[in-house]
Coordinates of C-alpha atoms and ligand atoms in Angstrom, one line a residue:
M1 CA 23.9 -28.7 -8.3
V2 CA 24.4 -26.9 -11.3
M3 CA 21.1 -26.0 -13.5
K4 CA 20.4 -24.6 -16.7
I5 CA 18.1 -21.7 -16.4
S6 CA 16.4 -19.2 -18.8
I7 CA 15.2 -16.0 -17.9
I8 CA 12.6 -14.1 -19.6
G9 CA 12.7 -10.0 -19.4
A10 CA 16.0 -8.2 -18.8
G11 CA 13.9 -5.4 -17.0
Y12 CA 15.1 -4.8 -13.2
V13 CA 13.8 -8.3 -11.6
G14 CA 15.1 -10.3 -14.5
L15 CA 18.8 -8.7 -15.0
V16 CA 19.2 -9.0 -11.1
S17 CA 18.0 -12.4 -10.9
S18 CA 20.1 -13.5 -13.9
I19 CA 23.3 -12.1 -12.5
C20 CA 22.3 -13.3 -8.9
L21 CA 21.6 -16.8 -10.2
S22 CA 25.0 -17.0 -12.3
E23 CA 26.4 -16.2 -8.8
L24 CA 24.9 -19.4 -7.6
N25 CA 26.9 -21.2 -10.7
H26 CA 23.9 -21.8 -12.9
T27 CA 24.3 -21.8 -16.3
V28 CA 22.2 -18.6 -17.2
T29 CA 20.2 -17.4 -20.6
L30 CA 18.5 -14.2 -20.3
I31 CA 16.2 -13.2 -23.2
D32 CA 14.9 -10.2 -23.8
N33 CA 13.2 -8.7 -27.3
N34 CA 15.4 -5.3 -27.2
L35 CA 18.4 -6.1 -29.0
D36 CA 20.1 -3.0 -27.8
K37 CA 19.5 -4.0 -24.5
V38 CA 21.2 -7.9 -24.9
E39 CA 24.1 -6.3 -26.8
T40 CA 24.7 -4.0 -24.2
I41 CA 24.4 -6.8 -21.4
N42 CA 26.7 -9.1 -23.4
S43 CA 29.2 -6.2 -23.9
G44 CA 29.5 -6.6 -19.8
N45 CA 27.3 -3.3 -19.2
S46 CA 24.5 -2.9 -16.9
P47 CA 21.7 -1.0 -18.5
I48 CA 20.6 0.0 -14.9
Y49 CA 22.1 1.4 -12.0
E50 CA 22.2 -0.9 -9.1
R51 CA 25.1 -1.0 -6.6
G52 CA 27.5 -4.0 -7.4
L53 CA 25.5 -5.0 -10.3
E54 CA 28.0 -4.4 -12.9
K55 CA 30.9 -6.2 -11.4
A56 CA 28.9 -9.2 -10.8
L57 CA 27.7 -8.9 -14.9
I58 CA 31.1 -8.4 -15.8
K59 CA 32.5 -11.6 -13.8
H60 CA 29.6 -13.7 -15.5
I61 CA 28.8 -12.5 -19.0
N62 CA 30.2 -15.0 -21.4
H63 CA 31.1 -17.5 -18.6
N64 CA 27.9 -19.0 -17.1
L65 CA 25.6 -15.9 -18.4
R66 CA 24.6 -14.8 -21.9
S67 CA 21.8 -12.7 -23.0
M68 CA 19.6 -13.8 -26.2
S69 CA 16.5 -12.2 -28.3
D70 CA 15.5 -15.6 -29.3
Y71 CA 14.1 -18.6 -27.2
D72 CA 16.5 -21.1 -28.2
S73 CA 17.8 -21.7 -25.0
I74 CA 14.5 -22.8 -23.4
P75 CA 13.9 -26.5 -24.5
K76 CA 17.8 -27.1 -23.4
S77 CA 16.9 -25.5 -19.7
D78 CA 15.7 -27.1 -16.5
L79 CA 13.8 -23.8 -15.2
T80 CA 12.5 -20.9 -17.2
F81 CA 11.7 -17.8 -14.8
I82 CA 9.2 -14.9 -16.0
C83 CA 10.5 -11.7 -14.9
V84 CA 8.6 -9.4 -17.5
G85 CA 6.8 -6.2 -16.4
T86 CA 3.1 -6.1 -15.0
P87 CA 2.3 -2.4 -15.6
L88 CA -1.4 -0.8 -14.6
S89 CA -3.5 -0.1 -17.6
S90 CA -5.4 3.0 -17.7
D91 CA -8.5 1.6 -15.5
S92 CA -5.5 0.3 -12.7
K93 CA -6.0 -3.1 -13.9
T94 CA -3.0 -5.4 -14.1
D95 CA -1.8 -5.5 -18.0
L96 CA -0.8 -8.9 -18.3
R97 CA 0.0 -8.2 -22.0
M98 CA 3.6 -9.2 -21.4
I99 CA 3.1 -11.8 -19.3
K100 CA 0.7 -13.8 -22.0
S101 CA 3.2 -13.2 -24.8
A102 CA 6.1 -14.8 -22.6
V103 CA 4.0 -17.5 -22.1
E104 CA 3.2 -18.1 -25.5
S105 CA 6.7 -17.8 -26.4
I106 CA 7.7 -20.5 -23.8
G107 CA 4.8 -23.0 -25.4
M108 CA 6.2 -22.6 -28.4
A109 CA 9.6 -23.3 -28.0
L110 CA 8.5 -26.5 -25.5
R111 CA 5.9 -27.7 -27.8
N112 CA 8.2 -30.2 -29.9
E113 CA 11.0 -30.9 -27.9
G114 CA 12.6 -30.9 -24.5
K115 CA 13.3 -32.3 -21.3
N116 CA 11.3 -31.9 -17.5
H117 CA 10.8 -28.3 -16.9
V118 CA 9.5 -25.8 -14.3
V119 CA 8.0 -22.4 -15.6
V120 CA 8.5 -20.1 -12.6
V121 CA 6.3 -17.1 -12.7
R122 CA 8.4 -14.3 -10.7
S123 CA 6.9 -11.2 -11.8
T124 CA 4.1 -9.7 -9.9
V125 CA 1.0 -10.8 -11.2
P126 CA -2.6 -10.3 -9.5
P127 CA -4.0 -13.8 -7.4
G128 CA -5.4 -16.4 -9.5
T129 CA -3.4 -15.6 -12.8
T130 CA -1.2 -18.6 -12.9
D131 CA -4.0 -21.0 -12.2
K132 CA -6.7 -19.1 -14.4
I133 CA -4.8 -17.4 -17.2
I134 CA -1.2 -18.8 -17.5
E135 CA -1.9 -22.6 -17.4
P136 CA -4.4 -22.5 -19.9
L137 CA -2.7 -20.3 -22.3
L138 CA 0.4 -22.8 -21.8
Q139 CA -2.0 -25.4 -22.2
K140 CA -2.6 -24.2 -25.9
Y141 CA 1.1 -25.1 -27.0
V142 CA 2.0 -28.2 -24.9
R143 CA 0.1 -30.7 -22.8
L144 CA 1.4 -30.5 -19.6
S145 CA 0.5 -33.6 -18.0
E146 CA 1.6 -36.0 -21.2
R147 CA 5.3 -33.9 -20.7
N148 CA 6.9 -32.9 -17.2
I149 CA 6.3 -29.6 -17.3
K150 CA 5.4 -27.8 -13.8
L151 CA 4.5 -24.3 -13.1
A152 CA 5.1 -22.1 -10.0
V153 CA 5.2 -19.0 -8.6
N154 CA 8.3 -17.6 -6.7
P155 CA 7.6 -13.8 -6.0
E156 CA 10.7 -11.7 -5.6
F157 CA 11.4 -9.5 -2.5
L158 CA 14.0 -7.1 -4.2
R159 CA 14.6 -3.7 -3.3
E160 CA 16.2 -1.6 -5.5
G161 CA 19.5 0.1 -4.5
S162 CA 20.0 -3.0 -2.2
A163 CA 18.7 -6.0 -4.4
L164 CA 21.7 -8.0 -4.2
Q165 CA 21.9 -8.2 -1.1
D166 CA 18.0 -9.1 -0.8
F167 CA 19.0 -11.8 -3.2
F168 CA 21.7 -13.6 -1.1
Q169 CA 19.8 -12.3 2.1
P170 CA 16.6 -12.8 1.7
D171 CA 13.9 -13.1 4.8
R172 CA 12.1 -15.8 3.1
I173 CA 12.0 -17.5 -0.4
V174 CA 8.5 -18.3 -1.1
I175 CA 7.6 -21.0 -3.6
G176 CA 4.0 -21.6 -4.8
C177 CA 3.2 -24.9 -6.6
R178 CA 0.8 -27.9 -6.7
D179 CA 4.0 -30.4 -7.3
A180 CA 6.4 -31.6 -4.7
W181 CA 9.2 -32.5 -7.5
A182 CA 8.9 -28.8 -9.2
A183 CA 9.0 -27.0 -6.0
D184 CA 12.2 -29.5 -5.1
R185 CA 13.8 -28.0 -8.5
I186 CA 13.3 -24.3 -7.2
T187 CA 14.6 -25.3 -3.7
D188 CA 17.9 -26.7 -5.7
V189 CA 18.1 -23.5 -7.6
Y190 CA 18.5 -21.3 -4.3
K191 CA 20.8 -24.1 -2.9
G192 CA 23.5 -22.2 -0.9
I193 CA 21.2 -19.3 0.6
N194 CA 20.6 -19.5 4.1
S195 CA 16.8 -18.5 4.2
P196 CA 13.2 -20.0 5.5
I197 CA 11.7 -21.5 2.8
L198 CA 7.8 -21.1 2.4
R199 CA 5.9 -23.8 0.5
T200 CA 2.3 -23.2 -0.9
D201 CA 0.2 -23.1 -3.7
L202 CA 0.0 -21.0 -6.3
I203 CA -2.4 -18.3 -5.6
T204 CA -1.1 -17.9 -1.8
A205 CA 2.1 -17.2 -3.0
E206 CA 1.0 -14.6 -5.6
M207 CA -1.1 -13.1 -2.7
I208 CA 2.0 -12.9 -0.4
K209 CA 3.6 -10.7 -2.6
Y210 CA 0.8 -8.2 -2.6
A211 CA -0.2 -8.5 0.8
S212 CA 3.8 -7.6 1.7
N213 CA 4.2 -4.6 -0.4
A214 CA 0.6 -3.5 0.6
F215 CA 1.7 -4.1 4.3
L216 CA 5.3 -1.8 3.6
A217 CA 2.9 1.0 1.9
T218 CA 0.8 1.1 5.2
K219 CA 3.9 1.5 7.5
I220 CA 5.0 4.3 5.4
S221 CA 1.4 6.2 5.1
F222 CA 1.0 5.3 8.8
S223 CA 4.1 6.9 9.9
N224 CA 3.4 10.0 7.7
E225 CA 0.2 10.4 9.5
I226 CA 1.7 10.3 12.5
G227 CA 4.2 12.8 11.6
N228 CA 1.8 15.1 10.7
I229 CA 0.3 15.2 13.8
C230 CA 3.6 15.3 15.5
K231 CA 4.8 18.0 13.4
S232 CA 1.4 20.3 14.5
M233 CA 2.1 19.4 17.9
G234 CA 5.6 20.3 18.2
I235 CA 6.7 16.5 18.7
N236 CA 9.9 15.2 16.9
T237 CA 8.4 12.4 14.8
Y238 CA 11.7 10.6 13.9
E239 CA 12.3 10.1 17.8
V240 CA 8.5 8.7 18.1
M241 CA 8.8 6.3 15.1
G242 CA 12.3 5.2 16.8
G243 CA 10.6 4.3 19.9
V244 CA 7.6 3.0 18.3
G245 CA 9.7 0.9 16.3
M246 CA 11.4 -0.8 19.1
D247 CA 8.7 -3.1 20.0
H248 CA 9.3 -6.2 17.9
R249 CA 5.9 -6.7 17.2
I250 CA 5.9 -3.7 15.1
G251 CA 9.7 -3.8 13.8
A252 CA 12.1 -0.7 13.0
H253 CA 11.9 -0.9 9.3
F254 CA 9.6 1.3 7.0
L255 CA 8.9 3.8 9.4
N256 CA 10.5 6.6 8.3
P257 CA 8.2 9.7 7.3
G258 CA 8.5 11.6 4.8
V259 CA 7.4 12.9 0.9
G260 CA 5.9 9.4 0.5
F261 CA 6.5 6.0 -1.5
G262 CA 7.3 5.8 -5.0
G263 CA 8.8 3.5 -7.4
S264 CA 7.5 0.6 -9.6
C265 CA 6.0 -1.5 -7.0
L266 CA 4.6 -0.2 -3.7
P267 CA 1.9 2.4 -5.6
K268 CA 1.2 0.1 -8.3
D269 CA 0.9 -3.1 -6.5
L270 CA -1.3 -1.2 -3.6
A271 CA -3.6 0.2 -6.6
A272 CA -4.1 -3.3 -8.4
L273 CA -4.7 -4.9 -5.0
I274 CA -7.5 -2.3 -4.2
K275 CA -8.8 -3.0 -7.7
L276 CA -8.8 -6.4 -7.2
A277 CA -10.5 -6.2 -3.8
E278 CA -13.3 -4.1 -5.2
S279 CA -13.8 -6.6 -8.1
H280 CA -14.9 -9.1 -5.6
G281 CA -17.3 -6.7 -4.0
E282 CA -14.8 -5.5 -1.0
H283 CA -14.1 -1.9 0.4
P284 CA -10.5 -1.9 1.2
L285 CA -10.7 1.2 3.3
I286 CA -7.4 1.1 5.1
L287 CA -5.7 0.4 1.5
K288 CA -7.1 3.1 -0.3
S289 CA -6.3 5.4 3.0
V290 CA -2.9 4.6 2.2
L291 CA -2.6 5.0 -1.1
E292 CA -4.6 8.7 -0.2
V293 CA -2.1 9.8 2.6
N294 CA 0.6 9.0 -0.1
E295 CA -1.2 11.0 -3.2
D296 CA -1.4 14.3 -0.3
R297 CA 2.6 14.2 0.1
P298 CA 4.0 16.2 -2.8
M299 CA 1.1 19.0 -2.5
R300 CA 1.9 19.2 1.2
M301 CA 5.3 19.6 0.5
I302 CA 4.4 22.5 -1.7
R303 CA 2.2 24.0 1.0
L304 CA 4.9 24.2 3.2
L305 CA 7.1 26.1 0.7
E306 CA 4.1 28.3 0.1
K307 CA 4.1 29.1 3.9
R308 CA 7.9 29.9 4.4
L309 CA 8.6 31.6 1.0
G310 CA 4.8 33.7 0.2
T311 CA 4.2 32.7 -3.7
I312 CA 6.4 30.6 -5.6
K313 CA 6.2 32.2 -8.9
G314 CA 9.1 33.6 -10.1
K315 CA 11.4 32.3 -7.5
R316 CA 14.1 30.2 -7.8
I317 CA 14.2 26.3 -6.3
A318 CA 16.5 23.9 -6.0
V319 CA 15.3 20.3 -6.2
I320 CA 17.7 18.0 -4.7
G321 CA 17.3 14.2 -5.5
L322 CA 15.1 12.9 -8.3
A323 CA 15.3 9.3 -8.1
F324 CA 12.6 7.7 -6.2
K325 CA 14.7 6.5 -3.2
N326 CA 18.9 6.3 -3.4
G327 CA 20.6 3.9 -4.8
T328 CA 19.0 3.7 -8.1
D329 CA 18.7 5.9 -11.2
D330 CA 14.9 4.8 -11.4
I331 CA 12.2 7.7 -11.4
R332 CA 9.3 5.9 -11.9
E333 CA 6.4 7.4 -9.5
S334 CA 9.4 9.4 -8.0
R335 CA 7.6 11.9 -5.5
A336 CA 10.1 14.7 -7.6
I337 CA 7.8 14.2 -10.5
P338 CA 4.7 15.6 -8.7
I339 CA 6.4 18.1 -7.1
L340 CA 8.5 19.4 -10.2
K341 CA 5.0 19.7 -12.3
L342 CA 3.4 21.3 -9.3
L343 CA 6.3 24.0 -9.5
I344 CA 5.9 24.5 -13.2
E345 CA 2.5 25.0 -12.7
R346 CA 3.3 27.6 -10.1
E347 CA 6.1 29.3 -12.4
A348 CA 8.9 28.7 -10.5
Q349 CA 12.4 28.7 -11.9
I350 CA 13.9 25.3 -11.0
T351 CA 17.3 23.9 -10.8
A352 CA 17.8 20.1 -10.1
Y353 CA 20.5 17.9 -9.1
D354 CA 20.8 14.0 -8.5
P355 CA 23.7 11.8 -8.8
V356 CA 22.4 9.8 -11.2
A357 CA 18.9 10.0 -12.1
I358 CA 19.2 13.3 -14.4
P359 CA 19.2 11.4 -17.7
P360 CA 15.7 9.7 -17.1
M361 CA 14.1 12.9 -15.5
R362 CA 15.5 15.2 -18.6
I363 CA 13.3 13.0 -21.0
L364 CA 10.3 13.3 -18.7
I365 CA 10.9 17.0 -17.7
P366 CA 13.2 18.7 -20.2
D367 CA 12.6 22.2 -19.5
I368 CA 14.0 23.0 -16.2
I369 CA 18.0 23.6 -15.2
Y370 CA 19.7 20.3 -14.4
C371 CA 22.8 20.9 -12.8
D372 CA 26.7 18.9 -12.5
N373 CA 26.0 19.3 -8.8
A374 CA 24.2 20.0 -5.5
G375 CA 26.1 23.5 -4.7
E376 CA 25.3 24.5 -8.5
A377 CA 21.4 23.9 -7.9
L378 CA 21.7 25.6 -4.8
K379 CA 23.5 28.6 -6.1
D380 CA 21.2 31.6 -5.6
A381 CA 18.2 29.5 -5.0
D382 CA 15.4 31.1 -2.8
A383 CA 14.2 27.7 -1.3
C384 CA 15.2 24.1 -1.5
L385 CA 13.5 20.7 -1.2
I386 CA 15.4 17.6 -0.6
L387 CA 13.4 14.4 -2.3
T388 CA 15.8 11.5 -2.1
E389 CA 18.0 10.5 0.7
W390 CA 21.5 9.8 -0.8
P391 CA 23.6 9.7 1.7
E392 CA 26.2 12.4 -0.1
F393 CA 23.3 14.6 0.6
G394 CA 24.3 14.4 4.4
E395 CA 27.7 16.2 3.6
L396 CA 25.8 19.2 2.2
N397 CA 26.8 22.5 4.3
E398 CA 28.8 25.5 2.5
E399 CA 26.6 24.8 -0.2
F400 CA 23.8 26.0 1.5
D401 CA 25.7 29.5 2.2
M402 CA 25.1 30.1 -1.6
M403 CA 21.5 30.1 -1.7
R404 CA 19.8 33.7 -1.5
S405 CA 17.6 32.9 1.5
R406 CA 18.3 29.7 3.5
V407 CA 15.1 27.9 3.2
I408 CA 15.3 24.4 3.4
I409 CA 12.9 21.5 3.2
E410 CA 13.2 18.1 3.8
G411 CA 11.2 15.6 2.2
R412 CA 13.8 13.1 3.3
K413 CA 15.7 13.0 6.5
V414 CA 19.2 13.1 5.1
L415 CA 20.9 16.6 6.2
S416 CA 22.9 17.5 9.1
T417 CA 22.6 21.1 8.7
Q418 CA 20.5 22.9 11.5
Y419 CA 18.7 25.0 9.2
S420 CA 16.7 22.7 7.6
E421 CA 12.9 21.8 8.2
G422 CA 11.3 18.6 7.5
L423 CA 7.9 17.7 5.9
C424 CA 6.7 16.3 8.9
W425 CA 9.7 16.3 11.5
Ligands
LIG501 C1 9.5 -2.5 -3.2 C2 9.9 -3.6 -1.6 O1 10.5 -3.5 -0.5 C3 10.2 -4.9 -2.2 O2 10.3 -5.8 -0.9 C4 9.7 -5.3 -3.5 O3 10.3 -6.7 -4.0 C5 9.5 -4.5 -4.5 O4 9.0 -3.3 -4.2 C6 9.0 -4.9 -5.5 O5 7.6 -5.4 -5.7 O6 9.8 -5.4 -6.5 P1 11.5 -1.1 -4.0 O7 10.5 -0.4 -4.9 O8 12.3 -1.2 -4.5 O9 10.9 -2.2 -3.4 O10 11.8 0.2 -3.1 P2 11.2 0.3 -1.3 O11 12.8 0.1 -0.4 O12 10.4 -0.5 -0.6 O13 11.0 1.8 -1.3 C7 9.7 2.3 -1.8 C8 9.5 3.8 -1.4 O14 9.2 4.3 -0.1 C9 10.8 4.7 -1.6 O15 10.3 5.8 -2.5 C10 11.3 5.2 -0.2 O16 11.5 6.2 -0.4 C11 10.1 4.6 0.7 N1 9.5 4.6 2.1 C12 10.8 3.9 2.5 C13 9.5 5.7 2.7 O17 9.3 6.7 2.5 N2 9.9 5.7 3.8 C14 10.3 4.2 4.6 O18 10.2 4.0 5.8 C15 10.5 3.2 3.6

């Protein structure tokens, strides 16, 4: 069934969702108040780097997908997905200002006209937000009971770098909703995707998202802690975690030790969940330790570097990999940021390379030498740190011959050279 869908927020989740929903043949309007972004999208250019995204955008833009800066499409739509950012404020609480402003705009758009409508919260919001904040705010503009307007929560589980695959082959689709008619509409939206659908209430759907990200982060910090122990005992961590992951109760994914988790989601959602738990008088010991283990990873990398080099001051250090993971140009909470700052504090001479993430890093940290390729960064380096698992780094070999000394430390396991040492392997 072809549906008319509006999506608010052309950030990562909104852009990927709108393009994928167009691929499912729906008619989609992607709304964003950034006019430059709207123009970029309408001209067929993706504002973010994500494998396969631009190709799919070109296929659909100006056919069944368009981007707008106004909310005129909403009354004519069957559903509106809210996909705006929910960053952390300085006190680690979730900043809901963008959500509130989106809800007010939807309320104004639906106030006087419109057909049956489902407002779907796809942004990650603290459990209870849709019930306690979004619904009362929407009610100020439009009486939901008098018009057939329903609220639902449909969290996304998209990983950057493999977002399209995650959209079309999800492990599950979670629909939180009080109303069967509205839940059916969302089920119709995903028709064609073969996935279990979990129907639940609003707050449970919101919590499933937080608990999932917290568990993924826990697996990573757990693997890192086992990695620390293995390294000090001379045991191969990757072989250990490979064996651990063969147990179907544990699962093989997210057991890769290294420099820790970054990105716009795991660190933020974990911090927000801890804050939320504390506001309910809970002491989330495991969650706090997960964060603590993660925060120590960059310093651990520097300690290992100091152990190998002696002083870092004046040494030439090549930082290879700046994105928080491969497959994206996103540097939000990338482990490369604290590491670059620690190296700058220690007065290292830094050369850096990443296949796509140099432009955003150059804005954040301008005063280091950015190189056009890994070989250039490695030339005359006293040491090198590998921080992103780009597959192309696995091909590096002769480039290491150009280093002044062959101190190669991997924060992500990607190299095939025998000379490298892992952070915890
Ligand atoms: C994460 C979740 O995986 C998605 O399911 C979720 O939808 C998304 O957050 C979100 O909330 O929007 P993402 O942040 O894109 O996705 O990336 P991940 O693949 O989860 O990687 C996060 C970080 O963990 C990266 O820095 C990665 O290098 C690191 N990681 C991952 C490890 O250190 N070890 C592993 O075994 C796996």
